[in-house]
Amino acid sequence: MKLNIVPASTGFAWVKLGITTFFKQPVALGGLFFMSLALTQILAIVPFIGIMVAMVIFPATTLGMMVATLLALQGKFPMPNVLASAFRSGKERSVAMLKLGVMYAVGLLVVVTLVALIDGGELAKELSKSPVPSPAITELPNFFPTLLTGLSLYSFLSILFWHAPALVHWHNVPPSKAVFFSLVACLRNWAAYTVFALTWLAVFFVGSALISGLAALLGLGQGAGLVLLPLVLIMVTMFVCSIYFTFRDSFSHTDTKEPPVSQNLPPHNDI
């Protein structure tokens, strides 16, 4: 396995590829993402154990969406069973994916605990009530310090596990090394990932503003959330689709010299 060092402009290409690939199979990809969310909500009904299971299988679910994106890119219709792709590659990789899931669950619990120490868990409680938080959430005590701390800690956790599921699944990398290589890839390609993040922030900001403006013009009032939520979920699905391309262009097998499809990239560098 080798690490590719990519130019900053690749970050924009990843966003574009995520959006265009979504429209190749919008029903399938949107449906699969909704199924993954529904599964999480169903598991969350079971106190503690359900939430823990949801956190443990999160990396596997992420991998499933990456496989679905690859199939859509190939012009195929991804079926629901792709969400279980992480557990269909033999016992060794299934166990490795579960270990990775446990590591992620522990990391997330640490993040939640540290954030809760700032505001007593009020922000987490408010966010759990609805996918679209009320503007009144900003009135919570210590809202901005809590939000900044939470975003910083979760961003670091996301970097650690950004490529880890794919590395375990496609490169058979042990979980601990997969987390390390994920961190290395994001740090070495920090410019591309920064462009990637900023571009998606712009897409979400502009998209949400346009949707909110349209809802206001139509006089939907409180019903605007019913319009906003599905469209936000579509944008999130596009974002999830783009994750596959960040992995594909960041790593390659050592036995191939073929460059990633996004663009012609510089020669590979060993990790």
C-alpha angles and dihedrals in degrees: 000000000000134000119233119215106213132190121254092253089067088075090066091046090055091055092048092048092049092054097044093046091052090058090054089068107006097157095048097043094042091047093049092050090049089049091053090051091047091051090053092050092049092050091047089062089072106077116247097329093061093049091048092051090049091054093046094052094043094095089049091050090050089052090050091056090049090054089048090052091051091051091049089050088055090052094254129131109242112223124212092259090073087079086070094049091114090064098043099070100078136286096284096057093039090056090045090052091050090051089051089050092053090050090051092048091052091048092050092049089053090051093048092047094050092048092047090056089067100052105010092254096297095130093050090048092052094047091051091060097068140002087231108050121216118252086241087075088085089066092066115115113268089002099154097043089047093048094047092048092047094049092047095049095043092047090056091047090050091052090053092052100030095103099012099098092049092046091052093046104039102025100031091232116166113253097249092049091044090058091049094048090048090056092047092050093051093046095046091048095038093136094055092046091048091054088045093053095043092048092052091047088054092048092051093045095048093040094050092045092052093046092048091047092050091048090051092050090051090050094235093150111175089003090069089091090062089058097038098051099059092046092048089051089053091053091047089051090053089051091051090050090054091058091075091060093051088058096042093053096040098054138033137178114262090232095064132069095187111123122229117274097240093077142318106293133196119266116291121265122215117245 
